[in-house]
Coordinates of C-alpha atoms and ligand atoms in Angstrom, one line a residue:
M1 CA 122.8 54.7 44.5
I2 CA 121.1 57.3 46.6
S3 CA 118.6 59.3 44.6
K4 CA 116.1 60.7 47.1
V5 CA 116.8 61.7 50.7
L6 CA 114.3 62.1 53.5
I7 CA 115.4 64.5 56.2
A8 CA 114.2 63.3 59.6
N9 CA 114.6 66.8 61.1
R10 CA 113.5 70.4 61.0
G11 CA 114.9 73.9 61.2
E12 CA 118.3 75.0 59.9
I13 CA 119.8 71.6 59.7
A14 CA 117.0 70.2 57.6
L15 CA 117.5 73.1 55.2
R16 CA 121.3 72.6 55.3
V17 CA 120.9 68.9 54.2
I18 CA 118.4 70.0 51.5
L19 CA 120.9 72.5 50.1
A20 CA 123.6 69.8 49.9
C21 CA 121.2 67.4 48.1
K22 CA 120.3 70.1 45.6
E23 CA 123.9 70.6 44.8
M24 CA 124.3 66.9 44.2
G25 CA 121.2 66.5 42.1
L26 CA 119.4 64.5 44.7
K27 CA 115.7 64.7 45.4
T28 CA 114.5 65.6 48.9
V29 CA 111.6 64.8 51.2
A30 CA 110.7 67.0 54.2
V31 CA 108.8 65.6 57.1
H32 CA 107.0 68.0 59.5
S33 CA 104.7 68.4 62.4
L34 CA 101.5 70.3 62.0
A35 CA 103.1 73.2 63.9
D36 CA 105.8 73.3 61.2
R37 CA 103.7 73.3 58.1
D38 CA 104.9 76.8 57.1
A39 CA 108.6 75.9 57.8
L40 CA 111.2 76.6 55.2
H41 CA 112.4 73.0 55.0
V42 CA 108.9 72.0 53.9
R43 CA 108.9 74.6 51.1
Y44 CA 112.4 73.8 49.9
A45 CA 112.0 70.0 49.6
D46 CA 110.7 68.3 46.5
D47 CA 108.1 66.3 48.6
D48 CA 106.8 66.8 52.1
V49 CA 104.8 64.6 54.5
C50 CA 103.1 65.7 57.7
I51 CA 104.1 63.1 60.2
G52 CA 102.2 64.2 63.2
P53 CA 99.4 66.4 64.4
A54 CA 101.2 66.8 67.7
P55 CA 102.8 70.3 67.9
S56 CA 105.6 68.9 69.9
K57 CA 108.9 67.0 69.6
Q58 CA 107.0 63.7 69.4
S59 CA 106.3 64.0 65.6
Y60 CA 110.0 64.0 64.8
L61 CA 110.6 61.1 67.1
S62 CA 108.0 58.9 65.4
I63 CA 110.1 56.2 63.7
S64 CA 107.1 54.4 62.1
S65 CA 105.7 57.6 60.6
I66 CA 109.2 58.6 59.2
I67 CA 109.7 55.2 57.6
A68 CA 106.1 55.3 56.2
A69 CA 106.9 58.8 54.8
A70 CA 110.0 57.4 53.1
E71 CA 108.1 54.6 51.6
I72 CA 105.2 56.6 50.2
T73 CA 107.6 59.2 48.7
G74 CA 110.1 56.7 47.3
A75 CA 113.0 58.0 49.4
D76 CA 115.9 55.6 49.5
A77 CA 118.0 57.3 52.2
I78 CA 117.4 59.1 55.5
H79 CA 119.5 61.9 57.0
P80 CA 118.8 62.3 60.7
G81 CA 120.4 65.8 61.2
Y82 CA 121.3 66.4 64.8
G83 CA 119.1 65.9 67.9
F84 CA 115.9 63.9 67.7
L85 CA 116.8 60.5 66.3
A86 CA 120.4 61.2 65.1
E87 CA 122.1 59.2 67.8
N88 CA 119.4 56.5 68.3
P89 CA 120.9 53.2 67.2
H90 CA 117.5 51.6 67.1
F91 CA 116.4 54.1 64.4
A92 CA 119.6 53.5 62.4
E93 CA 118.9 49.8 62.6
I94 CA 115.3 50.0 61.4
V95 CA 116.2 52.3 58.5
G96 CA 118.7 49.6 57.3
E97 CA 116.2 46.8 57.9
C98 CA 113.7 48.6 55.7
G99 CA 116.2 48.7 52.9
L100 CA 117.0 52.4 53.3
T101 CA 120.4 54.0 53.6
F102 CA 121.1 55.7 57.0
I103 CA 123.2 58.7 56.4
G104 CA 125.5 58.3 59.4
P105 CA 127.5 55.7 61.2
S106 CA 126.5 52.1 61.8
P107 CA 124.0 51.3 64.6
E108 CA 126.9 49.4 66.3
A109 CA 129.1 52.4 66.4
I110 CA 126.3 54.7 67.6
R111 CA 125.5 52.2 70.4
L112 CA 129.1 51.7 71.4
M113 CA 130.0 55.4 71.5
G114 CA 126.6 56.8 72.5
N115 CA 127.0 55.5 76.0
K116 CA 129.5 57.9 77.6
A117 CA 130.8 55.5 80.2
Q118 CA 131.4 52.9 77.6
A119 CA 132.9 55.4 75.2
R120 CA 135.4 56.3 77.9
E121 CA 136.3 52.7 78.2
Q122 CA 136.8 52.4 74.4
A123 CA 139.1 55.5 74.5
K124 CA 141.1 54.1 77.4
N125 CA 141.5 50.7 75.5
A126 CA 142.6 52.6 72.4
G127 CA 145.3 54.4 74.3
V128 CA 143.6 57.8 74.2
P129 CA 144.0 59.8 77.4
I130 CA 141.0 60.0 79.7
L131 CA 140.4 61.9 83.0
P132 CA 140.9 59.9 86.2
G133 CA 137.5 58.5 87.2
S134 CA 135.3 55.4 87.6
D135 CA 135.5 52.3 85.4
G136 CA 132.0 52.5 84.0
P137 CA 129.0 53.6 86.1
V138 CA 129.3 53.7 89.9
Q139 CA 126.9 51.2 91.6
S140 CA 126.3 53.0 94.9
V141 CA 127.0 56.1 97.0
E142 CA 129.8 54.2 98.7
D143 CA 131.2 53.2 95.4
A144 CA 131.1 56.8 94.3
Q145 CA 132.7 58.0 97.5
E146 CA 135.6 55.6 97.1
V147 CA 136.3 56.7 93.5
A148 CA 136.1 60.4 94.5
R149 CA 138.4 59.9 97.4
T150 CA 140.9 58.1 95.2
I151 CA 140.9 60.8 92.4
G152 CA 140.4 63.7 94.7
Y153 CA 137.7 66.5 94.8
P154 CA 136.3 68.3 92.9
V155 CA 134.7 65.6 90.8
I156 CA 131.9 65.6 88.2
L157 CA 129.1 63.1 88.0
K158 CA 127.7 62.4 84.6
A159 CA 124.9 60.4 83.2
S160 CA 126.2 57.5 81.1
A161 CA 123.3 58.1 78.6
G162 CA 123.8 61.8 78.9
G163 CA 123.7 64.8 76.6
G164 CA 122.7 68.4 76.6
G165 CA 124.3 68.9 80.0
R166 CA 121.5 66.9 81.8
G167 CA 122.4 64.5 84.6
M168 CA 125.7 66.3 85.3
R169 CA 126.7 67.5 88.8
I170 CA 129.9 69.0 90.1
V171 CA 130.9 68.0 93.6
G172 CA 133.4 70.0 95.5
A173 CA 133.5 67.9 98.7
E174 CA 132.5 64.6 100.1
A175 CA 129.6 66.1 102.2
D176 CA 127.8 67.0 98.9
L177 CA 128.4 63.7 97.1
E178 CA 125.4 61.7 98.3
T179 CA 122.8 64.4 97.4
A180 CA 124.5 65.1 94.0
Y181 CA 124.6 61.4 93.3
M182 CA 120.9 61.0 94.0
T183 CA 119.9 64.1 92.0
A184 CA 122.1 63.1 89.0
R185 CA 120.6 59.7 88.9
N186 CA 117.0 61.0 89.1
E187 CA 117.7 63.6 86.4
A188 CA 119.3 60.9 84.2
E189 CA 116.4 58.5 84.7
R190 CA 113.9 61.2 83.8
A191 CA 115.8 62.5 80.8
F192 CA 117.2 59.3 79.3
G193 CA 115.3 56.4 81.0
V194 CA 118.6 55.1 82.4
A195 CA 119.8 56.2 85.8
D196 CA 123.5 55.1 85.5
V197 CA 126.1 57.8 86.3
Y198 CA 129.9 57.7 86.3
I199 CA 132.5 59.9 87.9
E200 CA 135.3 62.0 86.4
K201 CA 137.9 64.4 87.9
Y202 CA 136.5 67.9 87.5
L203 CA 138.9 70.3 85.8
E204 CA 138.8 73.8 87.1
R205 CA 139.6 75.8 84.0
P206 CA 139.7 73.6 80.9
R207 CA 139.0 74.5 77.3
H208 CA 136.6 72.4 75.3
I209 CA 138.3 71.4 72.1
E210 CA 136.9 68.8 69.7
I211 CA 138.2 67.2 66.6
Q212 CA 136.1 66.6 63.5
V213 CA 136.6 63.1 62.2
F214 CA 135.4 61.4 59.1
G215 CA 135.6 57.8 58.0
D216 CA 134.6 56.1 54.7
T217 CA 133.9 52.5 53.8
H218 CA 137.2 52.3 52.0
G219 CA 139.2 52.2 55.2
R220 CA 140.1 55.9 55.3
I221 CA 139.7 58.0 58.5
V222 CA 140.7 61.6 58.6
A223 CA 140.7 64.4 61.1
L224 CA 139.6 67.8 59.9
G225 CA 141.0 70.1 62.5
E226 CA 139.5 71.2 65.7
R227 CA 136.8 73.4 67.0
D228 CA 137.2 75.3 70.3
C229 CA 133.8 75.5 72.0
S230 CA 134.9 77.0 75.4
V231 CA 132.3 79.8 75.3
Q232 CA 129.5 78.0 77.0
R233 CA 126.6 78.7 79.2
R234 CA 125.5 76.0 81.6
H235 CA 127.7 73.6 79.7
Q236 CA 126.0 74.4 76.4
K237 CA 128.0 75.9 73.5
L238 CA 127.4 79.6 72.5
I239 CA 130.4 80.3 70.3
E240 CA 132.7 77.9 68.4
E241 CA 135.9 78.7 66.5
S242 CA 138.6 77.1 64.5
P243 CA 141.6 77.0 64.9
S244 CA 141.7 77.0 68.7
P245 CA 143.7 79.9 70.1
A246 CA 145.2 77.4 72.5
L247 CA 146.6 74.8 70.2
T248 CA 150.1 74.5 68.8
P249 CA 150.5 72.6 65.5
E250 CA 152.1 69.8 67.6
L251 CA 149.2 69.5 70.0
R252 CA 146.8 69.6 67.0
R253 CA 148.6 66.7 65.5
E254 CA 148.6 64.8 68.7
M255 CA 144.9 65.3 69.3
S256 CA 144.1 64.5 65.7
E257 CA 146.1 61.3 65.9
A258 CA 144.3 60.3 69.1
A259 CA 140.9 61.0 67.5
V260 CA 141.7 59.0 64.4
K261 CA 143.1 56.1 66.6
L262 CA 139.8 55.9 68.5
C263 CA 137.7 56.0 65.3
R264 CA 139.8 53.2 63.9
A265 CA 139.3 51.1 67.0
V266 CA 135.6 51.2 66.5
N267 CA 135.5 51.0 62.7
Y268 CA 133.9 54.4 62.5
V269 CA 132.3 55.4 59.2
N270 CA 130.8 58.9 58.3
A271 CA 131.0 62.2 60.2
G272 CA 131.8 62.2 63.9
T273 CA 133.3 64.4 66.6
I274 CA 135.7 63.5 69.4
E275 CA 135.3 65.9 72.2
F276 CA 138.3 66.6 74.5
L277 CA 138.9 68.8 77.6
F278 CA 142.2 70.6 77.4
Q279 CA 144.1 72.1 80.3
D280 CA 147.8 72.8 81.0
N281 CA 148.8 71.6 77.5
R282 CA 147.2 68.2 78.1
F283 CA 144.0 66.8 76.5
Y284 CA 141.6 64.2 77.8
F285 CA 138.8 62.4 75.9
M286 CA 135.4 63.5 77.0
E287 CA 132.8 62.0 74.6
M288 CA 132.1 61.2 71.0
N289 CA 129.2 62.5 69.0
T290 CA 128.2 60.1 66.3
R291 CA 126.5 62.7 64.0
I292 CA 126.9 66.0 62.2
Q293 CA 127.1 68.7 64.8
V294 CA 125.5 72.1 65.1
E295 CA 128.9 73.8 64.7
H296 CA 130.1 71.8 61.7
P297 CA 130.1 75.0 59.5
V298 CA 133.2 76.3 61.4
T299 CA 135.1 73.3 60.0
E300 CA 133.7 73.7 56.6
E301 CA 134.9 77.3 56.5
V302 CA 138.5 76.6 57.4
T303 CA 138.9 73.4 55.4
G304 CA 136.7 74.1 52.4
V305 CA 135.2 70.6 52.8
D306 CA 131.4 70.4 52.5
L307 CA 130.8 67.9 55.4
V308 CA 127.2 67.2 54.5
K309 CA 128.0 66.4 50.9
E310 CA 130.8 64.1 52.2
Q311 CA 128.2 62.4 54.4
L312 CA 126.0 61.7 51.5
R313 CA 128.8 60.4 49.4
V314 CA 130.2 58.2 52.1
A315 CA 126.8 56.8 52.9
D316 CA 126.5 55.9 49.2
G317 CA 129.7 53.8 49.5
K318 CA 132.0 56.4 47.8
P319 CA 135.4 57.4 49.1
L320 CA 136.0 60.6 50.9
T321 CA 137.1 63.4 48.6
V322 CA 139.1 65.2 51.3
P323 CA 142.7 65.6 50.2
E324 CA 145.5 63.8 52.0
K325 CA 147.2 65.7 54.8
S326 CA 144.0 67.5 55.7
D327 CA 145.8 69.0 58.7
F328 CA 147.6 71.4 56.4
L329 CA 144.4 72.4 54.7
L330 CA 143.3 74.8 57.5
R331 CA 143.0 78.2 56.1
G332 CA 142.3 81.4 58.0
H333 CA 139.9 81.5 61.0
A334 CA 136.2 80.9 61.5
M335 CA 133.7 81.5 64.3
E336 CA 130.1 80.5 64.8
F337 CA 127.6 82.4 66.9
R338 CA 124.5 80.7 67.9
V339 CA 121.6 83.1 67.6
N340 CA 118.9 81.7 69.9
A341 CA 115.4 83.0 70.5
E342 CA 116.2 83.8 74.1
D343 CA 116.4 86.7 76.4
P344 CA 120.1 87.7 76.2
V345 CA 120.4 88.3 79.9
T346 CA 118.1 85.7 81.5
F347 CA 118.2 83.2 78.7
A348 CA 114.5 82.6 79.0
P349 CA 113.0 81.3 75.7
S350 CA 111.4 83.9 73.5
P351 CA 109.3 82.2 70.9
G352 CA 106.9 84.1 68.7
K353 CA 106.5 86.0 65.4
I354 CA 109.6 87.5 63.7
R355 CA 108.4 90.9 62.6
E356 CA 111.6 92.1 60.9
F357 CA 114.4 89.9 59.7
H358 CA 117.5 91.3 58.0
L359 CA 120.6 89.1 57.4
P360 CA 124.1 90.5 57.3
G361 CA 126.2 89.9 54.2
G362 CA 129.5 90.9 52.7
P363 CA 132.9 89.1 52.7
G364 CA 133.3 86.1 55.1
V365 CA 129.7 86.0 56.3
R366 CA 127.5 82.9 56.2
V367 CA 124.1 82.5 57.9
D368 CA 122.5 79.1 58.3
T369 CA 118.9 79.6 59.2
A370 CA 115.4 78.5 58.4
A371 CA 113.8 81.6 59.7
Y372 CA 112.2 84.5 57.7
R373 CA 110.2 87.6 58.3
D374 CA 106.7 86.8 59.6
Y375 CA 107.8 83.3 60.6
V376 CA 106.4 82.2 63.9
I377 CA 109.0 80.4 66.1
P378 CA 107.1 77.6 67.7
P379 CA 107.6 77.1 71.5
H380 CA 108.0 73.3 71.2
Y381 CA 111.5 73.0 69.8
D382 CA 115.0 74.2 70.6
S383 CA 115.5 77.9 70.4
L384 CA 118.2 78.1 67.6
V385 CA 117.1 80.7 65.1
A386 CA 120.3 81.1 63.1
K387 CA 124.0 80.3 63.0
L388 CA 126.1 83.3 62.1
V389 CA 129.4 81.9 60.7
I390 CA 132.2 84.3 60.1
R391 CA 135.4 83.6 58.2
G392 CA 138.5 85.9 58.1
K393 CA 142.2 85.6 57.3
D394 CA 143.0 85.5 61.0
R395 CA 141.3 85.7 64.4
M396 CA 141.3 89.5 64.5
E397 CA 139.8 89.9 61.1
T398 CA 137.2 87.3 62.0
I399 CA 136.3 89.3 65.2
A400 CA 136.1 92.6 63.3
R401 CA 133.8 91.0 60.7
A402 CA 131.7 89.4 63.3
R403 CA 131.2 92.7 65.1
R404 CA 130.0 94.5 62.0
A405 CA 127.9 91.5 60.9
L406 CA 126.1 91.3 64.3
D407 CA 125.6 95.1 64.1
S408 CA 123.6 94.7 60.9
F409 CA 121.8 91.5 61.9
V410 CA 118.2 92.6 62.6
V411 CA 115.7 90.3 64.2
E412 CA 112.6 92.0 65.6
G413 CA 109.5 90.7 67.4
I414 CA 111.4 88.2 69.5
K415 CA 114.4 88.5 71.8
T416 CA 117.7 86.9 70.7
T417 CA 121.2 86.4 71.9
I418 CA 122.6 88.8 69.2
P419 CA 123.3 91.6 71.9
L420 CA 125.1 89.1 74.1
H421 CA 127.4 87.9 71.2
R422 CA 128.1 91.6 70.4
A423 CA 129.1 92.3 74.0
I424 CA 131.3 89.2 74.1
L425 CA 133.2 90.4 71.0
D426 CA 134.2 93.5 73.0
D427 CA 135.4 91.6 76.0
P428 CA 139.2 91.8 76.3
R429 CA 139.5 88.3 77.5
F430 CA 137.6 86.9 74.6
V431 CA 139.6 89.0 72.2
S432 CA 142.8 87.8 73.8
G433 CA 141.8 84.2 73.2
D434 CA 142.9 83.2 76.7
F435 CA 139.9 81.8 78.4
S436 CA 138.3 78.6 79.6
T437 CA 134.9 77.0 79.8
R438 CA 134.3 79.2 82.8
F439 CA 134.4 82.3 80.6
M440 CA 130.7 83.1 80.8
E441 CA 130.7 82.9 84.6
Q442 CA 133.1 85.8 84.7
F443 CA 131.5 87.7 81.8
R444 CA 129.4 90.7 82.5
S445 CA 127.6 92.3 79.6
Ligands
ADP1 P1 126.8 66.8 77.4 O1 127.0 65.6 76.5 O2 125.7 66.6 78.3 O3 126.8 68.1 76.6 P2 129.7 66.8 78.0 O4 130.3 65.6 78.6 O5 129.9 67.0 76.5 O6 128.1 66.8 78.3 O7 130.2 68.1 78.8 C1 129.7 69.3 78.5 C2 130.5 70.4 79.1 O8 130.6 70.2 80.5 C3 132.0 70.4 78.7 O9 132.1 71.1 77.5 C4 132.6 71.1 79.8 O10 132.4 72.5 79.8 C5 131.9 70.6 81.0 N1 132.6 69.4 81.6 C6 132.3 68.1 81.3 N2 133.2 67.3 82.0 C7 134.0 68.0 82.7 C8 135.1 67.8 83.5 N3 135.5 66.6 83.8 N4 135.8 68.9 84.1 C9 135.4 70.1 83.8 N5 134.3 70.4 83.0 C10 133.7 69.4 82.4

């Protein structure tokens, strides 16, 4: 039985996990870098351990310090959150070897699905549609040229070990392939320590639609609806919503079945996301994320399922408490707006002290944040300040609520993406629901 959970993360997700633990009567341990000693997750947890003087990402990546912190505080489980060590199979393995419970999938599942080229192969073998492309990484420029000629330009090169949009290159014609191949490999090598890249057909105007999946140790795997994450900048998500304005119940069922089939093929346990690209009423597997995602609240709002509590229960060997036929559970509409400490026009990071901080409230408004007035946003970590999650009875009510919530969301002292979100909500294309992942390229605030 899990009784004390160490959260190997920071920011809003660390807080989110602590809240779930509190509701379940579990004790919590926060770990933090010196730069984060005044962070809210440290204040909310029952115990806290400083795991590194380095005011950088390094502290949260220090496996030995995290395990030591668990031992000295008597924690019996570790939740990795997202980012940092969440998709590191080695970490999951060590946690298990130290007699602790890893709150997430098995190291084998993380390893198998974490490599994007390999995950593509798994999807193909499970009968899930994939985009035309290479079988695994391409071995040379010539190899890449041959695949690209066969599938036709444009193509996209992707790092097998990729994530965060790094190591990705779109190539429109053969003349550009060699340079793109070299730069993608270099970028992948620098970012992930592995240079391997693979090729996929590049879709010109797809939507990004992902399915939330969940498996337990009793053989049950469910799909909890989709999230449409087509509002992106540089391939990074800005706004997510559920249900997708583009899906019919029939397509939702097909995508859900495909996602569950893939999870079953790899014996997937705990929370995961199967990402698809969707164009012309067809969907194609893109990748799997073997963790809780930033945008999980969108699903929580339309299904009423607390995904983090389910993660804790499932890690403890208990069955999922999601009712049967979860497809039919979807209620109303939800959207998440990522409020980042960034200039809303140039997207340059804007760390610093928050001088004024007022959160919106009222019906259908949820804010997941670890920020507060006088909090100093350190420059070392990602720039997410808050997630504004809005729920309404339908898409139009959700949009109206989001507008008024953003109008009363006050963050002073730093620049944020609030004005950008507010402008997007007045864009007729966004309001129509008819847009693709290229939406932001066309958008002018
Ligand atoms: P990462 O893991 O680095 O975030 P993904 O594989 O999840 O990369 O892709 C991120 C985004 O890049 C997608 O949401 C989509 O907008 C774009 N993208 C990826 N593959 C393709 C493709 N084959 N065609 C068109 N767009 C793509």
